Short mmCIF file of N, CA, C and O in Angstrom, two decimals:
data_model
loop_
_atom_site.label_atom_id
_atom_site.label_comp_id
_atom_site.label_asym_id
_atom_site.label_seq_id
_atom_site.Cartn_x
_atom_site.Cartn_y
_atom_site.Cartn_z
N MET A 1099 27.06 -17.91 4.34
CA MET A 1099 26.36 -16.98 3.50
C MET A 1099 25.03 -17.33 2.89
O MET A 1099 24.32 -16.49 2.65
N ALA A 1100 24.85 -18.60 2.63
CA ALA A 1100 23.62 -19.11 2.06
C ALA A 1100 22.47 -18.82 3.15
O ALA A 1100 21.36 -18.45 2.74
N GLU A 1101 22.80 -19.08 4.34
CA GLU A 1101 21.82 -18.68 5.53
C GLU A 1101 21.38 -17.26 5.61
O GLU A 1101 20.15 -17.02 5.60
N THR A 1102 22.06 -16.21 5.32
CA THR A 1102 21.72 -14.93 5.15
C THR A 1102 20.83 -14.65 3.99
O THR A 1102 19.97 -13.80 3.99
N GLU A 1103 21.31 -15.17 2.86
CA GLU A 1103 20.58 -15.04 1.66
C GLU A 1103 19.01 -15.74 1.97
O GLU A 1103 17.85 -14.99 1.60
N GLN A 1104 18.95 -16.79 2.67
CA GLN A 1104 17.75 -17.40 2.86
C GLN A 1104 16.92 -16.46 3.78
O GLN A 1104 15.81 -16.34 3.69
N ASP A 1105 17.66 -16.06 4.73
CA ASP A 1105 16.97 -15.10 5.74
C ASP A 1105 16.37 -13.88 5.03
O ASP A 1105 15.22 -13.53 5.46
N ALA A 1106 17.17 -13.48 4.14
CA ALA A 1106 16.64 -12.16 3.32
C ALA A 1106 15.36 -12.62 2.56
O ALA A 1106 14.42 -11.82 2.43
N LEU A 1107 15.25 -13.83 1.98
CA LEU A 1107 14.26 -14.22 1.15
C LEU A 1107 13.07 -14.54 2.17
O LEU A 1107 11.94 -14.20 1.79
N ASP A 1108 13.24 -15.14 3.40
CA ASP A 1108 12.17 -15.16 4.19
C ASP A 1108 11.54 -13.96 4.80
O ASP A 1108 10.42 -13.90 5.15
N ASP A 1109 12.35 -12.92 4.75
CA ASP A 1109 11.84 -11.58 5.28
C ASP A 1109 11.07 -10.73 4.41
O ASP A 1109 10.65 -9.78 4.64
N VAL A 1110 11.03 -11.14 3.19
CA VAL A 1110 10.31 -10.48 2.06
C VAL A 1110 8.67 -10.56 2.26
O VAL A 1110 8.07 -11.44 2.52
N GLU A 1111 8.34 -9.16 2.39
CA GLU A 1111 6.73 -9.20 2.79
C GLU A 1111 6.03 -9.12 1.43
O GLU A 1111 6.44 -8.52 0.49
N THR A 1112 4.84 -9.49 1.68
CA THR A 1112 3.75 -9.47 0.51
C THR A 1112 2.58 -8.74 1.07
O THR A 1112 2.39 -8.66 2.48
N LEU A 1113 1.63 -8.44 0.21
CA LEU A 1113 0.47 -7.58 0.90
C LEU A 1113 -0.24 -8.46 1.83
O LEU A 1113 -0.73 -8.12 2.75
N GLU A 1114 -0.29 -9.91 1.65
CA GLU A 1114 -0.86 -10.88 2.66
C GLU A 1114 -0.34 -10.69 4.02
O GLU A 1114 -1.00 -11.12 4.88
N ASP A 1115 0.95 -10.45 3.95
CA ASP A 1115 1.58 -10.51 5.29
C ASP A 1115 1.56 -9.18 6.21
O ASP A 1115 1.89 -9.19 7.26
N LEU A 1116 0.88 -8.23 5.56
CA LEU A 1116 0.80 -6.90 6.21
C LEU A 1116 -0.34 -6.73 7.27
O LEU A 1116 -1.14 -7.69 7.09
N PRO A 1117 -0.31 -6.01 8.11
CA PRO A 1117 -1.30 -5.88 9.02
C PRO A 1117 -2.77 -5.37 8.45
O PRO A 1117 -2.72 -4.78 7.30
N PRO A 1118 -3.83 -5.67 9.07
CA PRO A 1118 -5.27 -5.34 8.49
C PRO A 1118 -5.32 -3.73 8.12
O PRO A 1118 -5.82 -3.35 7.22
N SER A 1119 -4.71 -2.96 8.89
CA SER A 1119 -4.56 -1.45 8.67
C SER A 1119 -3.97 -1.25 7.28
O SER A 1119 -4.45 -0.27 6.54
N ALA A 1120 -2.91 -1.88 6.96
CA ALA A 1120 -2.30 -1.65 5.70
C ALA A 1120 -3.13 -2.29 4.68
O ALA A 1120 -3.14 -1.51 3.46
N LYS A 1121 -3.75 -3.16 4.85
CA LYS A 1121 -4.63 -3.71 3.75
C LYS A 1121 -5.78 -2.94 3.50
O LYS A 1121 -6.28 -2.70 2.33
N LEU A 1122 -6.31 -2.23 4.61
CA LEU A 1122 -7.43 -1.22 4.40
C LEU A 1122 -6.89 0.00 3.57
O LEU A 1122 -7.69 0.25 2.70
N VAL A 1123 -5.83 0.40 3.85
CA VAL A 1123 -5.34 1.51 3.11
C VAL A 1123 -5.22 1.20 1.64
O VAL A 1123 -5.36 1.94 0.93
N PHE A 1124 -4.62 0.02 1.33
CA PHE A 1124 -4.39 -0.49 0.03
C PHE A 1124 -5.80 -0.30 -0.68
O PHE A 1124 -6.03 0.01 -1.68
N LYS A 1125 -6.83 -1.06 0.00
CA LYS A 1125 -8.26 -1.06 -0.52
C LYS A 1125 -8.87 0.39 -0.83
O LYS A 1125 -9.48 0.66 -1.84
N VAL A 1126 -8.51 1.18 0.20
CA VAL A 1126 -8.99 2.68 0.06
C VAL A 1126 -8.34 3.22 -1.24
O VAL A 1126 -9.15 3.90 -1.87
N LEU A 1127 -7.22 3.03 -1.33
CA LEU A 1127 -6.62 3.54 -2.54
C LEU A 1127 -6.95 2.76 -3.85
O LEU A 1127 -7.04 3.40 -4.97
N GLU A 1128 -7.07 1.58 -3.87
CA GLU A 1128 -7.75 0.76 -4.87
C GLU A 1128 -9.07 1.40 -5.34
O GLU A 1128 -9.46 1.40 -6.54
N TYR A 1129 -10.02 1.54 -4.44
CA TYR A 1129 -11.44 1.87 -4.80
C TYR A 1129 -11.48 3.38 -5.16
O TYR A 1129 -12.16 3.78 -5.92
N ASN A 1130 -10.71 4.49 -4.44
CA ASN A 1130 -10.72 5.59 -4.48
C ASN A 1130 -9.76 6.49 -5.49
O ASN A 1130 -9.98 7.51 -5.83
N GLY A 1131 -8.71 5.69 -5.99
CA GLY A 1131 -7.60 6.32 -6.71
C GLY A 1131 -6.67 7.07 -5.87
O GLY A 1131 -6.62 6.80 -4.57
N ALA A 1132 -6.01 7.91 -6.35
CA ALA A 1132 -4.88 8.54 -5.67
C ALA A 1132 -5.57 9.63 -4.62
O ALA A 1132 -6.60 10.16 -4.88
N LEU A 1133 -4.93 9.63 -3.35
CA LEU A 1133 -5.50 10.45 -2.22
C LEU A 1133 -4.24 10.95 -1.59
O LEU A 1133 -3.17 10.44 -1.60
N THR A 1134 -4.57 12.14 -0.81
CA THR A 1134 -3.47 12.66 0.10
C THR A 1134 -3.62 11.53 1.50
O THR A 1134 -4.72 10.88 1.74
N GLN A 1135 -2.59 11.61 2.47
CA GLN A 1135 -2.78 11.13 3.78
C GLN A 1135 -4.11 11.64 4.32
O GLN A 1135 -4.59 10.72 4.92
N LYS A 1136 -4.33 12.89 4.39
CA LYS A 1136 -5.61 13.23 4.91
C LYS A 1136 -6.82 12.60 4.28
O LYS A 1136 -7.89 12.15 5.14
N GLY A 1137 -6.94 12.39 3.01
CA GLY A 1137 -7.97 11.85 2.23
C GLY A 1137 -8.14 10.26 2.85
O GLY A 1137 -9.15 9.92 3.01
N ILE A 1138 -6.95 9.57 2.88
CA ILE A 1138 -6.88 8.13 3.20
C ILE A 1138 -7.32 8.15 4.82
O ILE A 1138 -8.20 7.20 5.10
N VAL A 1139 -7.06 9.15 5.64
CA VAL A 1139 -7.58 9.20 7.00
C VAL A 1139 -9.06 9.16 7.04
O VAL A 1139 -9.80 8.53 7.76
N GLU A 1140 -9.64 10.18 6.29
CA GLU A 1140 -10.97 10.35 6.25
C GLU A 1140 -11.86 9.28 5.86
O GLU A 1140 -12.86 8.97 6.22
N GLU A 1141 -11.26 8.53 4.62
CA GLU A 1141 -11.92 7.29 4.01
C GLU A 1141 -12.00 6.15 4.88
O GLU A 1141 -12.91 5.55 5.02
N SER A 1142 -10.68 5.89 5.47
CA SER A 1142 -10.39 4.75 6.26
C SER A 1142 -10.87 4.86 7.69
O SER A 1142 -11.26 3.85 8.22
N MET A 1143 -11.04 5.94 8.10
CA MET A 1143 -11.34 6.22 9.58
C MET A 1143 -10.24 5.72 10.67
O MET A 1143 -10.76 5.43 11.59
N LEU A 1144 -9.13 5.53 10.07
CA LEU A 1144 -7.96 5.24 10.73
C LEU A 1144 -7.29 6.47 11.48
O LEU A 1144 -7.40 7.58 10.77
N SER A 1145 -6.40 6.29 12.46
CA SER A 1145 -5.60 7.54 12.74
C SER A 1145 -4.62 7.89 11.98
O SER A 1145 -4.38 7.21 11.03
N ALA A 1146 -4.15 9.07 11.89
CA ALA A 1146 -3.16 9.60 10.90
C ALA A 1146 -1.89 8.84 11.29
O ALA A 1146 -1.19 8.44 10.02
N ARG A 1147 -1.57 8.64 12.50
CA ARG A 1147 -0.39 7.78 12.63
C ARG A 1147 -0.35 6.26 12.08
O ARG A 1147 0.55 5.74 11.48
N THR A 1148 -1.52 5.57 12.17
CA THR A 1148 -1.89 4.24 11.59
C THR A 1148 -1.52 4.34 9.88
O THR A 1148 -1.00 3.53 9.33
N VAL A 1149 -2.25 5.27 9.50
CA VAL A 1149 -2.12 5.58 8.02
C VAL A 1149 -0.64 5.85 7.68
O VAL A 1149 -0.17 5.24 6.61
N ARG A 1150 0.01 6.65 8.24
CA ARG A 1150 1.46 6.91 8.08
C ARG A 1150 2.21 5.52 7.97
O ARG A 1150 3.15 5.32 7.12
N TYR A 1151 2.17 4.79 9.06
CA TYR A 1151 2.65 3.41 9.14
C TYR A 1151 2.23 2.59 8.18
O TYR A 1151 3.16 1.89 7.44
N ALA A 1152 0.94 2.47 7.92
CA ALA A 1152 0.65 1.55 6.82
C ALA A 1152 1.07 2.03 5.40
O ALA A 1152 1.59 1.15 4.65
N LEU A 1153 1.22 3.34 5.12
CA LEU A 1153 1.78 3.86 3.77
C LEU A 1153 3.20 3.34 3.75
O LEU A 1153 3.77 3.08 2.66
N GLU A 1154 4.03 3.43 4.86
CA GLU A 1154 5.44 3.24 4.72
C GLU A 1154 5.49 1.58 4.46
O GLU A 1154 6.34 1.37 3.66
N ARG A 1155 4.69 0.97 5.11
CA ARG A 1155 4.86 -0.71 4.86
C ARG A 1155 4.44 -0.85 3.34
O ARG A 1155 4.97 -1.68 2.64
N LEU A 1156 3.45 -0.27 2.81
CA LEU A 1156 2.93 -0.46 1.64
C LEU A 1156 4.15 0.02 0.35
O LEU A 1156 4.23 -0.58 -0.58
N GLU A 1157 4.73 1.10 0.89
CA GLU A 1157 5.90 1.76 -0.16
C GLU A 1157 7.07 0.74 0.01
O GLU A 1157 7.50 0.46 -1.17
N ARG A 1158 7.37 0.22 1.19
CA ARG A 1158 8.47 -0.85 1.19
C ARG A 1158 8.29 -2.02 0.40
O ARG A 1158 9.33 -2.44 -0.19
N ILE A 1159 6.97 -2.43 0.15
CA ILE A 1159 6.87 -3.63 -0.61
C ILE A 1159 6.60 -3.26 -2.14
O ILE A 1159 6.39 -4.04 -2.96
N GLY A 1160 6.50 -1.87 -2.28
CA GLY A 1160 6.44 -1.48 -3.75
C GLY A 1160 5.07 -1.38 -4.38
O GLY A 1160 5.01 -1.58 -5.56
N VAL A 1161 3.96 -1.40 -3.61
CA VAL A 1161 2.58 -1.36 -4.20
C VAL A 1161 1.91 -0.01 -4.17
O VAL A 1161 1.14 0.21 -4.76
N VAL A 1162 2.75 1.07 -3.40
CA VAL A 1162 2.23 2.45 -3.41
C VAL A 1162 3.43 3.42 -3.74
O VAL A 1162 4.43 3.10 -3.28
N ASP A 1163 3.05 4.39 -4.64
CA ASP A 1163 3.89 5.49 -5.01
C ASP A 1163 3.49 6.64 -4.26
O ASP A 1163 2.18 7.15 -4.16
N GLU A 1164 4.66 7.36 -3.80
CA GLU A 1164 4.28 8.86 -3.19
C GLU A 1164 4.64 9.79 -4.33
O GLU A 1164 5.66 9.63 -4.90
N ASP A 1165 3.80 10.75 -4.41
CA ASP A 1165 4.11 11.78 -5.33
C ASP A 1165 3.74 13.23 -4.76
O ASP A 1165 3.11 13.36 -3.80
N VAL A 1166 4.22 14.36 -5.35
CA VAL A 1166 3.84 15.66 -4.89
C VAL A 1166 2.47 15.90 -5.32
O VAL A 1166 1.90 15.66 -6.34
N TYR A 1167 1.68 16.57 -4.36
CA TYR A 1167 0.24 16.81 -4.43
C TYR A 1167 0.36 18.44 -5.00
O TYR A 1167 0.69 19.25 -4.08
N PHE A 1168 0.13 18.62 -6.23
CA PHE A 1168 0.46 20.13 -6.66
C PHE A 1168 -0.69 21.11 -6.15
O PHE A 1168 -0.43 22.13 -6.11
N ALA A 1169 -1.68 20.63 -5.68
CA ALA A 1169 -2.74 21.64 -5.17
C ALA A 1169 -2.28 22.15 -3.92
O ALA A 1169 -2.55 23.31 -3.52
N ASP A 1170 -1.34 21.43 -3.05
CA ASP A 1170 -0.78 21.85 -1.94
C ASP A 1170 0.42 21.00 -1.60
O ASP A 1170 0.42 19.81 -1.34
N ALA A 1171 1.64 21.57 -1.96
CA ALA A 1171 2.78 21.01 -1.94
C ALA A 1171 3.32 20.62 -0.61
O ALA A 1171 4.29 19.88 -0.47
N ARG A 1172 2.66 20.98 0.44
CA ARG A 1172 2.91 20.49 1.83
C ARG A 1172 2.53 19.10 1.93
O ARG A 1172 3.01 18.40 2.85
N GLN A 1173 1.57 18.66 1.00
CA GLN A 1173 0.98 17.10 1.16
C GLN A 1173 1.72 16.39 0.12
O GLN A 1173 1.99 16.87 -1.05
N ASN A 1174 1.54 14.98 0.28
CA ASN A 1174 1.91 14.12 -0.68
C ASN A 1174 0.65 13.35 -1.35
O ASN A 1174 -0.35 13.28 -0.52
N LEU A 1175 0.81 12.86 -2.47
CA LEU A 1175 -0.38 12.13 -3.07
C LEU A 1175 0.18 10.64 -3.22
O LEU A 1175 1.29 10.21 -3.71
N TYR A 1176 -0.78 9.84 -2.66
CA TYR A 1176 -0.37 8.28 -2.71
C TYR A 1176 -1.25 7.53 -3.65
O TYR A 1176 -2.38 7.92 -3.74
N GLU A 1177 -0.72 6.72 -4.51
CA GLU A 1177 -1.37 5.79 -5.46
C GLU A 1177 -0.80 4.73 -5.50
O GLU A 1177 0.27 4.35 -5.26
N LEU A 1178 -1.64 3.45 -6.08
CA LEU A 1178 -1.01 2.27 -6.28
C LEU A 1178 -0.19 2.25 -7.49
O LEU A 1178 -0.52 2.91 -8.40
N THR A 1179 0.81 1.48 -7.38
CA THR A 1179 1.66 1.32 -8.59
C THR A 1179 0.74 0.39 -9.42
O THR A 1179 0.10 -0.36 -9.26
N GLU A 1180 1.18 0.52 -10.86
CA GLU A 1180 0.41 -0.28 -11.88
C GLU A 1180 0.65 -1.61 -11.70
O GLU A 1180 -0.27 -2.31 -11.88
N PRO A 1181 1.72 -2.16 -11.64
CA PRO A 1181 1.99 -3.69 -11.41
C PRO A 1181 1.20 -4.26 -10.22
O PRO A 1181 0.58 -5.31 -10.38
N ALA A 1182 1.01 -3.51 -9.14
CA ALA A 1182 0.19 -4.12 -8.04
C ALA A 1182 -1.24 -4.21 -8.46
O ALA A 1182 -2.00 -5.22 -8.17
N THR A 1183 -1.84 -3.08 -9.11
CA THR A 1183 -3.21 -3.23 -9.58
C THR A 1183 -3.33 -4.19 -10.63
O THR A 1183 -4.29 -5.05 -10.46
N GLU A 1184 -2.46 -4.55 -11.49
CA GLU A 1184 -2.58 -5.74 -12.34
C GLU A 1184 -2.44 -7.17 -11.74
O GLU A 1184 -3.11 -8.01 -11.98
N VAL A 1185 -1.61 -7.23 -10.71
CA VAL A 1185 -1.44 -8.48 -9.96
C VAL A 1185 -2.71 -8.80 -9.21
O VAL A 1185 -3.23 -9.85 -9.40
N THR A 1186 -3.29 -7.76 -8.65
CA THR A 1186 -4.60 -8.04 -7.93
C THR A 1186 -5.70 -8.33 -8.72
O THR A 1186 -6.54 -9.32 -8.49
N ALA A 1187 -5.75 -7.83 -10.03
CA ALA A 1187 -6.88 -8.02 -10.84
C ALA A 1187 -6.47 -9.56 -11.49
O ALA A 1187 -7.67 -10.26 -11.73
N GLU A 1188 -5.35 -9.87 -11.64
CA GLU A 1188 -5.20 -11.31 -12.18
C GLU A 1188 -5.48 -12.26 -11.25
O GLU A 1188 -5.98 -13.31 -11.43
N GLU A 1189 -5.17 -12.02 -9.90
CA GLU A 1189 -5.71 -12.99 -8.86
C GLU A 1189 -7.14 -13.03 -8.79
O GLU A 1189 -7.59 -14.21 -8.71
N GLY A 1190 -7.70 -12.04 -8.95
CA GLY A 1190 -9.17 -11.96 -9.01
C GLY A 1190 -9.67 -12.78 -10.06
O GLY A 1190 -10.71 -13.54 -9.86
N GLU A 1191 -9.23 -12.75 -11.33
CA GLU A 1191 -9.61 -13.44 -12.32
C GLU A 1191 -9.35 -15.07 -12.12
O GLU A 1191 -10.10 -15.82 -12.68
N ALA A 1192 -8.20 -15.34 -11.70
CA ALA A 1192 -7.77 -16.63 -11.38
C ALA A 1192 -8.76 -17.41 -10.54
O ALA A 1192 -9.31 -18.51 -10.77
N CYS A 1193 -9.45 -16.60 -9.56
CA CYS A 1193 -10.15 -17.12 -8.48
C CYS A 1193 -11.59 -17.43 -9.23
O CYS A 1193 -12.28 -18.32 -8.89
N CYS A 1194 -12.11 -16.40 -10.08
CA CYS A 1194 -13.30 -16.60 -10.65
C CYS A 1194 -13.46 -17.51 -11.72
O CYS A 1194 -14.32 -18.43 -11.91
N CYS A 1195 -12.25 -17.87 -12.32
CA CYS A 1195 -12.26 -18.88 -13.59
C CYS A 1195 -11.94 -20.21 -12.81
O CYS A 1195 -12.18 -21.34 -13.75
N ALA A 1196 -11.53 -20.38 -11.72
CA ALA A 1196 -11.17 -21.69 -11.15
C ALA A 1196 -12.48 -22.59 -10.73
O ALA A 1196 -12.62 -23.67 -10.73
N ASP A 1197 -13.69 -21.80 -10.66
CA ASP A 1197 -14.98 -22.49 -10.32
C ASP A 1197 -15.51 -23.25 -11.49
O ASP A 1197 -15.47 -23.06 -12.59
#
């Protein structure tokens, strides 16, 4: 039983573990704020399929939220979750203060 718990802990992904495309989507959302999938495709210059996969991975680790885009209900609006933004800011401050 302990082995399966350890395996589950080993399988936990972080932003650092994700592919470059997911990291790029994260940065696009970080710089631009909430965007639709189409907006992310335009800003990142990635294919729609790659953006869709990256968003799935980011949602799975809990750094991106999906919401209804009220201007066009056929689309979703993606934005970073608040804790993810705070964590990245704290990491950046820790790097700057360490020097």
